[in-house]
């Protein structure tokens, strides 16, 4: 299964998620950001590739729906409700990501 993690700038939350889940074995994992200043900017090819898209906040879900209305089904986007208050590989962020994502894996 192809998993895509999305936050705003693809620096801390989604990048941490990619790092911790990329060695899961059964999944291919990528990450991207919705902001114009994102390290890796989200595009329609990434959404077409993904079987499941995990977004950190509701605003990311809304941006995907607005900018890419035909790229992915509504049921394939999961909002994790993880606020932008962590740094890359922050221990609390890792625990929150694992707890939020593991039920879907």
JSON list of C-alpha atoms in Angstrom, two decimals, residues 23-92:
[
{"chain": "A", "resi": 23, "resn": "UNK", "atom": "CA", "xyz": [10.72, 0.84, 6.99]},
{"chain": "A", "resi": 24, "resn": "UNK", "atom": "CA", "xyz": [7.36, -0.74, 7.74]},
{"chain": "A", "resi": 25, "resn": "UNK", "atom": "CA", "xyz": [7.98, -3.35, 5.04]},
{"chain": "A", "resi": 26, "resn": "UNK", "atom": "CA", "xyz": [4.50, -3.69, 3.57]},
{"chain": "A", "resi": 27, "resn": "UNK", "atom": "CA", "xyz": [4.15, -0.05, 2.53]},
{"chain": "A", "resi": 28, "resn": "UNK", "atom": "CA", "xyz": [5.77, 2.53, 0.31]},
{"chain": "A", "resi": 29, "resn": "UNK", "atom": "CA", "xyz": [5.85, 5.89, 2.08]},
{"chain": "A", "resi": 30, "resn": "UNK", "atom": "CA", "xyz": [6.28, 9.48, 0.89]},
{"chain": "A", "resi": 31, "resn": "UNK", "atom": "CA", "xyz": [5.59, 12.93, 2.32]},
{"chain": "A", "resi": 32, "resn": "UNK", "atom": "CA", "xyz": [4.80, 16.38, 0.97]},
{"chain": "A", "resi": 33, "resn": "UNK", "atom": "CA", "xyz": [3.62, 19.83, 1.96]},
{"chain": "A", "resi": 34, "resn": "UNK", "atom": "CA", "xyz": [0.75, 22.05, 0.85]},
{"chain": "A", "resi": 35, "resn": "UNK", "atom": "CA", "xyz": [2.51, 25.42, 1.22]},
{"chain": "A", "resi": 36, "resn": "UNK", "atom": "CA", "xyz": [4.31, 27.12, -1.65]},
{"chain": "A", "resi": 37, "resn": "UNK", "atom": "CA", "xyz": [7.41, 27.08, 0.59]},
{"chain": "A", "resi": 38, "resn": "UNK", "atom": "CA", "xyz": [7.20, 23.31, 1.19]},
{"chain": "A", "resi": 39, "resn": "UNK", "atom": "CA", "xyz": [10.39, 21.27, 1.03]},
{"chain": "A", "resi": 40, "resn": "UNK", "atom": "CA", "xyz": [8.54, 18.86, -1.31]},
{"chain": "A", "resi": 41, "resn": "UNK", "atom": "CA", "xyz": [5.37, 20.42, -2.68]},
{"chain": "A", "resi": 42, "resn": "UNK", "atom": "CA", "xyz": [2.27, 18.25, -3.00]},
{"chain": "A", "resi": 43, "resn": "UNK", "atom": "CA", "xyz": [1.17, 17.53, -6.58]},
{"chain": "A", "resi": 44, "resn": "UNK", "atom": "CA", "xyz": [-1.46, 15.47, -8.34]},
{"chain": "A", "resi": 45, "resn": "UNK", "atom": "CA", "xyz": [1.00, 12.69, -9.26]},
{"chain": "A", "resi": 46, "resn": "UNK", "atom": "CA", "xyz": [1.70, 12.11, -5.56]},
{"chain": "A", "resi": 47, "resn": "UNK", "atom": "CA", "xyz": [-2.02, 11.88, -4.84]},
{"chain": "A", "resi": 48, "resn": "UNK", "atom": "CA", "xyz": [-2.55, 9.53, -7.79]},
{"chain": "A", "resi": 49, "resn": "UNK", "atom": "CA", "xyz": [0.25, 7.32, -6.42]},
{"chain": "A", "resi": 50, "resn": "UNK", "atom": "CA", "xyz": [-1.19, 7.18, -2.89]},
{"chain": "A", "resi": 51, "resn": "UNK", "atom": "CA", "xyz": [-3.66, 4.59, -1.66]},
{"chain": "A", "resi": 52, "resn": "UNK", "atom": "CA", "xyz": [-4.06, 6.49, 1.62]},
{"chain": "A", "resi": 53, "resn": "UNK", "atom": "CA", "xyz": [-3.28, 10.10, 2.44]},
{"chain": "A", "resi": 54, "resn": "UNK", "atom": "CA", "xyz": [-2.69, 11.10, 6.06]},
{"chain": "A", "resi": 55, "resn": "UNK", "atom": "CA", "xyz": [-3.01, 14.85, 6.63]},
{"chain": "A", "resi": 56, "resn": "UNK", "atom": "CA", "xyz": [-1.98, 16.51, 9.87]},
{"chain": "A", "resi": 57, "resn": "UNK", "atom": "CA", "xyz": [-4.82, 19.04, 10.08]},
{"chain": "A", "resi": 58, "resn": "UNK", "atom": "CA", "xyz": [-8.27, 19.65, 8.62]},
{"chain": "A", "resi": 59, "resn": "UNK", "atom": "CA", "xyz": [-6.88, 22.59, 6.62]},
{"chain": "A", "resi": 60, "resn": "UNK", "atom": "CA", "xyz": [-4.64, 20.18, 4.67]},
{"chain": "A", "resi": 61, "resn": "UNK", "atom": "CA", "xyz": [-7.68, 18.08, 3.80]},
{"chain": "A", "resi": 62, "resn": "UNK", "atom": "CA", "xyz": [-9.49, 21.21, 2.61]},
{"chain": "A", "resi": 63, "resn": "UNK", "atom": "CA", "xyz": [-6.52, 22.29, 0.45]},
{"chain": "A", "resi": 64, "resn": "UNK", "atom": "CA", "xyz": [-6.36, 18.86, -1.22]},
{"chain": "A", "resi": 65, "resn": "UNK", "atom": "CA", "xyz": [-10.08, 18.90, -1.93]},
{"chain": "A", "resi": 66, "resn": "UNK", "atom": "CA", "xyz": [-9.85, 22.42, -3.36]},
{"chain": "A", "resi": 67, "resn": "UNK", "atom": "CA", "xyz": [-6.67, 22.09, -5.45]},
{"chain": "A", "resi": 68, "resn": "UNK", "atom": "CA", "xyz": [-6.96, 18.44, -6.48]},
{"chain": "A", "resi": 69, "resn": "UNK", "atom": "CA", "xyz": [-10.70, 17.56, -6.52]},
{"chain": "A", "resi": 70, "resn": "UNK", "atom": "CA", "xyz": [-10.31, 14.55, -8.82]},
{"chain": "A", "resi": 71, "resn": "UNK", "atom": "CA", "xyz": [-7.04, 13.09, -7.54]},
{"chain": "A", "resi": 72, "resn": "UNK", "atom": "CA", "xyz": [-8.14, 10.92, -4.64]},
{"chain": "A", "resi": 73, "resn": "UNK", "atom": "CA", "xyz": [-11.32, 9.56, -3.09]},
{"chain": "A", "resi": 74, "resn": "UNK", "atom": "CA", "xyz": [-12.73, 11.17, 0.05]},
{"chain": "A", "resi": 75, "resn": "UNK", "atom": "CA", "xyz": [-12.41, 7.91, 2.02]},
{"chain": "A", "resi": 76, "resn": "UNK", "atom": "CA", "xyz": [-8.68, 7.79, 1.28]},
{"chain": "A", "resi": 77, "resn": "UNK", "atom": "CA", "xyz": [-7.86, 10.97, 3.25]},
{"chain": "A", "resi": 78, "resn": "UNK", "atom": "CA", "xyz": [-7.40, 10.60, 7.01]},
{"chain": "A", "resi": 79, "resn": "UNK", "atom": "CA", "xyz": [-7.08, 13.69, 9.20]},
{"chain": "A", "resi": 80, "resn": "UNK", "atom": "CA", "xyz": [-4.74, 12.98, 12.13]},
{"chain": "A", "resi": 81, "resn": "UNK", "atom": "CA", "xyz": [-5.40, 16.24, 14.05]},
{"chain": "A", "resi": 82, "resn": "UNK", "atom": "CA", "xyz": [-1.73, 16.78, 14.91]},
{"chain": "A", "resi": 83, "resn": "UNK", "atom": "CA", "xyz": [-0.97, 20.48, 15.45]},
{"chain": "A", "resi": 84, "resn": "UNK", "atom": "CA", "xyz": [2.13, 22.24, 14.16]},
{"chain": "A", "resi": 85, "resn": "UNK", "atom": "CA", "xyz": [3.96, 22.36, 17.48]},
{"chain": "A", "resi": 86, "resn": "UNK", "atom": "CA", "xyz": [6.67, 19.75, 17.05]},
{"chain": "A", "resi": 87, "resn": "UNK", "atom": "CA", "xyz": [10.13, 19.60, 15.53]},
{"chain": "A", "resi": 88, "resn": "UNK", "atom": "CA", "xyz": [11.43, 16.87, 13.22]},
{"chain": "A", "resi": 89, "resn": "UNK", "atom": "CA", "xyz": [11.69, 13.52, 15.05]},
{"chain": "A", "resi": 90, "resn": "UNK", "atom": "CA", "xyz": [10.35, 14.97, 18.33]},
{"chain": "A", "resi": 91, "resn": "UNK", "atom": "CA", "xyz": [9.66, 12.04, 20.69]},
{"chain": "A", "resi": 92, "resn": "UNK", "atom": "CA", "xyz": [6.09, 13.20, 21.44]}
]
